[in-house]
Coordinates of N, CA and C in Angstrom, one line a residue:
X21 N 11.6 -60.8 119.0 CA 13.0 -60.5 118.6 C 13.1 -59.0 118.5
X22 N 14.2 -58.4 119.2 CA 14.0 -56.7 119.3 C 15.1 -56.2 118.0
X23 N 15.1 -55.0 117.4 CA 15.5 -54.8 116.1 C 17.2 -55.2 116.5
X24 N 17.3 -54.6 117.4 CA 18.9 -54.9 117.7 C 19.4 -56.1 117.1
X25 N 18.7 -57.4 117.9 CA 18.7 -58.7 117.3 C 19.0 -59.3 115.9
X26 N 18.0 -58.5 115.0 CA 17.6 -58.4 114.1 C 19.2 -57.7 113.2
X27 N 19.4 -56.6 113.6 CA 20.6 -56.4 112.7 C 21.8 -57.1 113.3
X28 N 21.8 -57.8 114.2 CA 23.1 -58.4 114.0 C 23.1 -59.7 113.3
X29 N 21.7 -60.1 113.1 CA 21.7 -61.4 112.2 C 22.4 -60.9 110.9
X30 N 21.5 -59.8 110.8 CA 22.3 -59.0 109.1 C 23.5 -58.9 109.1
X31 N 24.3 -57.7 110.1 CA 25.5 -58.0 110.1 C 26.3 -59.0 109.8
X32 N 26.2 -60.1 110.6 CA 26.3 -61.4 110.5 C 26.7 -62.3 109.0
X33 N 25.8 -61.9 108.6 CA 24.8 -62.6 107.1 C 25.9 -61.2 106.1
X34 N 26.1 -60.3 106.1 CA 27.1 -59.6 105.4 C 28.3 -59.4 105.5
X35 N 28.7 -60.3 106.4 CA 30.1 -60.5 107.0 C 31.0 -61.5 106.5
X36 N 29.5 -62.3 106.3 CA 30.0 -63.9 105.5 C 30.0 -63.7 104.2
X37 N 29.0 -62.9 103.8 CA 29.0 -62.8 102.5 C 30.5 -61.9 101.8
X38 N 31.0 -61.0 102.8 CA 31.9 -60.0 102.5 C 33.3 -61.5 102.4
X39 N 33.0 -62.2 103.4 CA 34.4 -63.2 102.9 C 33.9 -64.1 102.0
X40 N 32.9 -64.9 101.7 CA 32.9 -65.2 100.5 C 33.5 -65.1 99.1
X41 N 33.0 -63.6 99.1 CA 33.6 -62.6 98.1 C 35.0 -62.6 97.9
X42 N 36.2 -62.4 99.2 CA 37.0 -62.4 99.2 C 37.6 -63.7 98.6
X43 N 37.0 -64.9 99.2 CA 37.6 -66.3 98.9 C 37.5 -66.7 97.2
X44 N 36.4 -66.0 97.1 CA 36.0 -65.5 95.2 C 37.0 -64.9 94.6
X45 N 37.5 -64.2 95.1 CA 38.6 -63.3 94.1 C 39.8 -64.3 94.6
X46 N 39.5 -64.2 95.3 CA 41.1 -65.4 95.4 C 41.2 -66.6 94.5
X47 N 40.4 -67.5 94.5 CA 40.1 -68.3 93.9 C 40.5 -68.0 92.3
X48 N 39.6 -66.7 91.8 CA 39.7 -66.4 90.9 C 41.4 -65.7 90.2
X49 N 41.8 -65.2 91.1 CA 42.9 -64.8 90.9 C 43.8 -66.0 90.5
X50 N 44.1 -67.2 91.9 CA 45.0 -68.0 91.6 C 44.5 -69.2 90.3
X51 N 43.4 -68.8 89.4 CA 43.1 -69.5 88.2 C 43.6 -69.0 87.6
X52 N 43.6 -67.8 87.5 CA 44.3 -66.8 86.8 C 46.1 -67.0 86.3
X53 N 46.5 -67.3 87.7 CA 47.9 -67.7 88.1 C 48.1 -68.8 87.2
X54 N 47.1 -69.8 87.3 CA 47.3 -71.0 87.3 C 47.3 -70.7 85.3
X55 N 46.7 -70.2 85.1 CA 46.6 -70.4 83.1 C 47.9 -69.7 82.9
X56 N 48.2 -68.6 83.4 CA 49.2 -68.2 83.0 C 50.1 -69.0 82.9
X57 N 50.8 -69.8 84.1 CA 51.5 -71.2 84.0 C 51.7 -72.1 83.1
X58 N 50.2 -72.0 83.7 CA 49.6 -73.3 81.8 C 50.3 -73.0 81.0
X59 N 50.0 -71.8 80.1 CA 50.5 -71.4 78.5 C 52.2 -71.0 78.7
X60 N 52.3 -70.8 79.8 CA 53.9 -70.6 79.6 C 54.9 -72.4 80.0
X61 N 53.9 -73.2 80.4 CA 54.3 -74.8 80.8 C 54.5 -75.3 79.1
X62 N 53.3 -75.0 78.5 CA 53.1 -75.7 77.6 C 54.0 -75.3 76.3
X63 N 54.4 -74.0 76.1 CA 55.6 -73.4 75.3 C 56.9 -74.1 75.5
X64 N 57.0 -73.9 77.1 CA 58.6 -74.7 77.7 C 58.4 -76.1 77.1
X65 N 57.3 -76.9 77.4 CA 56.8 -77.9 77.2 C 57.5 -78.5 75.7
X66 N 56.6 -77.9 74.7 CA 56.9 -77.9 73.4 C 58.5 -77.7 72.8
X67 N 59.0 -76.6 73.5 CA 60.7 -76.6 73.3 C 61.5 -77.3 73.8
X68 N 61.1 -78.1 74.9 CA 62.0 -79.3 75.7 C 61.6 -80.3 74.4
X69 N 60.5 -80.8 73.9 CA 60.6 -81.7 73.1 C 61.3 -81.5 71.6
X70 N 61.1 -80.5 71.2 CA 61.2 -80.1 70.3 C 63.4 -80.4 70.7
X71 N 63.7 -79.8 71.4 CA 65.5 -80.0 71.5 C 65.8 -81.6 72.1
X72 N 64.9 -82.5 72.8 CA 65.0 -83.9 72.9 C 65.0 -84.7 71.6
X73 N 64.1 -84.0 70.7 CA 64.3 -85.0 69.4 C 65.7 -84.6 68.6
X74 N 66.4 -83.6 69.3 CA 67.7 -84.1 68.2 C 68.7 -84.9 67.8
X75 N 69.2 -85.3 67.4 CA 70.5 -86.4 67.4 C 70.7 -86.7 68.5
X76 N 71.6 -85.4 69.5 CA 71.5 -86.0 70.9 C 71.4 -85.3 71.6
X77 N 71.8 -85.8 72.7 CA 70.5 -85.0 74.2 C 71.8 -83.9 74.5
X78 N 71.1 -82.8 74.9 CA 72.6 -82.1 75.5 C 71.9 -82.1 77.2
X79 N 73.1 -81.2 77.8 CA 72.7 -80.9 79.1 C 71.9 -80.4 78.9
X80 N 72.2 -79.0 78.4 CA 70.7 -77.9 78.0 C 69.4 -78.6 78.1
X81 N 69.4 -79.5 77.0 CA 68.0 -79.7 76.4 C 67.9 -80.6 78.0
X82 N 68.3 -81.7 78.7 CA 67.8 -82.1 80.0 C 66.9 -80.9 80.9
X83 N 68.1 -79.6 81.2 CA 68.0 -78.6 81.6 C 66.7 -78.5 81.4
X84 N 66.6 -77.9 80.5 CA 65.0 -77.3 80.0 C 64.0 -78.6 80.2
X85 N 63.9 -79.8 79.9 CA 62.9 -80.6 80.4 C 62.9 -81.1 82.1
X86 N 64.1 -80.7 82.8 CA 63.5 -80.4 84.3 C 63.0 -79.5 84.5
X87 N 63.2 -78.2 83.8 CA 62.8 -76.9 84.6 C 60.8 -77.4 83.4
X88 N 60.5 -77.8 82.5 CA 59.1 -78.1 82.5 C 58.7 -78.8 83.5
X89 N 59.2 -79.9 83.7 CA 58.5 -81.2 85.4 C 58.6 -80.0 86.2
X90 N 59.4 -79.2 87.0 CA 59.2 -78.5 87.8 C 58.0 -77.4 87.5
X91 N 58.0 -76.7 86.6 CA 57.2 -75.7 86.2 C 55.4 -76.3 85.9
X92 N 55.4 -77.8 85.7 CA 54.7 -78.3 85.4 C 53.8 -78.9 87.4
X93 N 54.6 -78.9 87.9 CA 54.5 -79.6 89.4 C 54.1 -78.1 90.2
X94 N 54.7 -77.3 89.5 CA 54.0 -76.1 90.2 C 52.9 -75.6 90.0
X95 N 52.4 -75.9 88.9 CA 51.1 -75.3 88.0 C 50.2 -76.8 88.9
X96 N 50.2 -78.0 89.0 CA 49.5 -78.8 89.8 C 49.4 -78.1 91.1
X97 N 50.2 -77.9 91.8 CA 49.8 -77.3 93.0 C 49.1 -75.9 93.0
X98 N 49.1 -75.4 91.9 CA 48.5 -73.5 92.2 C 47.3 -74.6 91.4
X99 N 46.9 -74.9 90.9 CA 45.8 -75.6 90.5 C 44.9 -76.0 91.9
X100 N 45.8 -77.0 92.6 CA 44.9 -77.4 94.1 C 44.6 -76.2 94.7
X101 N 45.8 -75.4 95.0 CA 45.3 -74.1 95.8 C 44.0 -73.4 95.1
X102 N 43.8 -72.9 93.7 CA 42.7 -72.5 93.3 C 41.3 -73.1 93.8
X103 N 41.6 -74.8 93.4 CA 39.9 -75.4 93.9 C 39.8 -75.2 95.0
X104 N 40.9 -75.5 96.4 CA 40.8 -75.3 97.9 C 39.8 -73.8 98.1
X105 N 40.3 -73.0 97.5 CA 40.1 -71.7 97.6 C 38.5 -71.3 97.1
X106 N 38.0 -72.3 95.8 CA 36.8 -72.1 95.5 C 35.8 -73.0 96.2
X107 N 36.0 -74.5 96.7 CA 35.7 -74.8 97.5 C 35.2 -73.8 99.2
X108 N 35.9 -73.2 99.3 CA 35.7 -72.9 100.9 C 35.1 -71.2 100.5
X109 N 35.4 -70.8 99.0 CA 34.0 -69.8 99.1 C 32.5 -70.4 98.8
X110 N 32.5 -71.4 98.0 CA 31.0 -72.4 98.1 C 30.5 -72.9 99.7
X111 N 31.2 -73.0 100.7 CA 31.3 -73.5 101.8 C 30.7 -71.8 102.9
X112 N 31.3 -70.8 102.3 CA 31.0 -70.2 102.9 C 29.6 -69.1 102.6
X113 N 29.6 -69.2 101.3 CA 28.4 -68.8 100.7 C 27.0 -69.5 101.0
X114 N 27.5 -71.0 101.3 CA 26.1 -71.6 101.9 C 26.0 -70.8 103.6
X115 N 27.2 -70.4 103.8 CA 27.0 -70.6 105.6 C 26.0 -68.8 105.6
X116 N 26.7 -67.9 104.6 CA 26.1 -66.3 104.3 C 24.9 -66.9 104.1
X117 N 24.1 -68.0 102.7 CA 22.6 -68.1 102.5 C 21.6 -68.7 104.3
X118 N 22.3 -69.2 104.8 CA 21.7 -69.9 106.4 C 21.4 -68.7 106.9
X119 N 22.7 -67.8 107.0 CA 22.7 -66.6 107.9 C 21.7 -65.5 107.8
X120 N 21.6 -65.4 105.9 CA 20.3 -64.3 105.3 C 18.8 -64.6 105.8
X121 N 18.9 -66.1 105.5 CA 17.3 -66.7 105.7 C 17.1 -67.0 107.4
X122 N 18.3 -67.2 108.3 CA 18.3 -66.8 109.9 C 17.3 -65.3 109.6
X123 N 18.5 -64.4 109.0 CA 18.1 -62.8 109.4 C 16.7 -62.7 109.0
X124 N 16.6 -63.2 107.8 CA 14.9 -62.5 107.5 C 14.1 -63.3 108.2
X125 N 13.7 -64.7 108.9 CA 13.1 -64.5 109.8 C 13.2 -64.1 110.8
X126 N 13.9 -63.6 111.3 CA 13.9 -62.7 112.8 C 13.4 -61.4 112.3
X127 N 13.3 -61.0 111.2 CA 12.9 -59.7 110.7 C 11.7 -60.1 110.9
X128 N 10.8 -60.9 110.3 CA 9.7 -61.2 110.3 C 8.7 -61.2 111.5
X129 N 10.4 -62.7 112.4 CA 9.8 -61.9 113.9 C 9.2 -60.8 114.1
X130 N 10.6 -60.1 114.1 CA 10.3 -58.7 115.2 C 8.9 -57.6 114.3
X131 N 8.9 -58.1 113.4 CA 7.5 -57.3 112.7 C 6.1 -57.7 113.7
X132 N 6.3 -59.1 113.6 CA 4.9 -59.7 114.6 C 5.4 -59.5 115.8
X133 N 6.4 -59.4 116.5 CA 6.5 -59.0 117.8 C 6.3 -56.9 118.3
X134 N 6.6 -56.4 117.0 CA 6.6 -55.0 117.1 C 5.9 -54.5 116.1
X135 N 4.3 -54.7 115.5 CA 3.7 -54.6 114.3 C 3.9 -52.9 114.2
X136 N 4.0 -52.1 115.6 CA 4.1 -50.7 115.1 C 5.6 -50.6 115.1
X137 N 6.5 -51.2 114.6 CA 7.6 -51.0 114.0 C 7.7 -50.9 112.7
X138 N 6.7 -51.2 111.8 CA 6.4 -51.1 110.1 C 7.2 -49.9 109.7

């Protein structure tokens, strides 16, 4: 295996890893998104019930317990998007570890094929 070879496994193997990373902060981010939602769902949440327990229902207080279901339906989906997103950097972090252990043995190769390359 000639060095050439050899660094494009690397390349390769840092390319995946560099999206990984990306798919990491993504992930990370839209959790991020997603709590924020949370604690702002669960506030709305609490004041929709809080104006449903009174004598009687107004429009308002409806109002405000659609806009929670909605706010609530949204935070489920930025939720899926988060796992999707942490899923496919686990997915690709295995594909970067194949890639690394590809490159180091071709390193190894090209050591035994080029011992005065040390």
């Amino acid at each position: 295996m000639t060095e050439e070879q050899v660094l494009r496994l690397v390349e390769k193997s840092e390319e995946l890893w560099d999206k990984a990373l990306e798919s990491r902060k993504r992930a990370n981010e839209l959790t991020i998104e997603a709590e924020t939602l949370g604690l702002q769902v669960e506030s709305l949440a609490s004041d929709a019930t809080t104006s449903l327990k009174g004598a009687s229902i107004s429009e308002e207080s409806l109002k405000e317990a659609t806009d929670v279901q909605n706010k609530s339906i949204d935070l489920g989906s930025l939720l899926q998007k988060a796992v999707e997103a942490s899923k496919e950097a686990d997915e690709i972090e295995a594909l970067a570890e194949e890639a690394l252990a590809v490159a180091e043995a071709g390193l190894e190769q090209h050591l035994k094929d080029f011992p005065e390359a040390d």
